[in-house]
Amino acid sequence: MPFYHKLGNIPHKRHIQFRKPDGSLYYEQLFGTIGFDGMSTNSYHEQRPTQVKEIKKQYSVAPKIALKNNLKSYRLKGFQVKPENDFLESRKTVLINSDCAIILAAPKQSTENYFYKNTDADELIFIHKGTGKLRTMLGNLDFKYGDYLLVPRGIIYKIDFDTEDNRLFIVESRRPIYTPKRYRNWFGQLLEHSPFCERDIRQPQELETYNESGEFLIKVKKQDDIIEMVYASHPFDVIGYDGYNYPYAFSIHDFEPITGRIHQPPPVHQTFETDAFVVCSFVPRLYDYHPQSIPAPYNHSNIDSDEVLYYVDGDFMSRNDVDAGHISLHPAGIPHGPHPGAAERSIGKTKTDELAVMVDTFKPLMVTEEAMKIADDSYHKSWLE
Ligand SMILES: [Fe+2]
């Protein structure tokens, strides 16, 4: 996150002696990104963060591809993804390219016996259903419906749920996920025309520190394999840190919509960006107020980006027969637009209560076998009168 955060105890200078009450040194770790050019965090550990005890298993979790070169629009019925006890096993990749993976998950249980670390990708976890606490080596974040949780790559975490009924929409990104650059000044501060500001971004305030030795299993994701590594010290043993690289939360309900007299283009909904895709939040808002405006979107041909819309809540004005938890995939190369009747139906409406998350990828997405299990195979013909 491009603003500074400090939590716990740290010495007054970097890379100097910082001692425990018993006189021994704390173990400093610089946790950087993009070599030494990206955002970094400087953390202080009770024990060496390097104590690998054993490497147990390594297995692939690469999704099976059903359609490599796809030009067909799809509707995926996301809530048909079956709930599973384990957080990692519950994650079903439905769409993927070399930059990102789009995942649906309905985990029933908190992660109990292991920690998780994704070294491939930043994870953007959107909470559709469920409440709980994301617990990380750099502090905890409480979450609820509508929260985006951004976990930068390499952050060791666990996730605790309060109940069994949880639904997550996750984007794994091999490119760093940032807030849109056009909303930031040259110091990184979010500008007045940004639809959200620093006050809307929740940083970790609660740091769990365990000075424990033993056997601690971390499931590490690398190159689409899970590698089970046992460490000799508790992964949450940080007594303090500062820097710019840490997990944070942002609620979609804190996104302030930008509206206009005529239809506003999708970039006004943009919430996050990478150099490979963008994430937009469609939130309840007033409709366009030109006397002859058509609130429904026009047909559009996203010739060089695949469009994924995840429907969260409310009434979806431009589509017929779309429910919460559905995903629509409109692939690059062919036009799409409102369903028959939707444009006329939208005229005269003054507001919408729709809530949706959109991911537009610049490279085409492949459709996985998990997606085909929940796919509506006739959706691509749904524009016929
Ligand atoms: Fe679209």
PDB file of C-alpha atoms and ligand atoms in Angstrom, residues 266 300 302 307 319 330 336 358, ligand 1:
ATOM      1  CA  PRO A 266     -16.317   1.675 -16.734  1.00  0.00           C
ATOM      2  CA  HIS A 300     -19.357  -2.302 -26.484  1.00  0.00           C
ATOM      3  CA  ASN A 302     -13.738  -4.747 -25.774  1.00  0.00           C
ATOM      4  CA  GLU A 307     -14.522  -8.746 -19.113  1.00  0.00           C
ATOM      5  CA  ARG A 319     -29.023  -8.337 -17.698  1.00  0.00           C
ATOM      6  CA  HIS A 330     -17.514 -11.516 -22.134  1.00  0.00           C
ATOM      7  CA  HIS A 336     -21.592  -7.484 -25.905  1.00  0.00           C
ATOM      8  CA  MET A 358     -15.565  -6.382 -12.459  1.00  0.00           C
TER       9      MET A 358
HETATM   10 FE    FE B   1     -19.273  -4.812 -20.543  1.00  0.00          FE
END
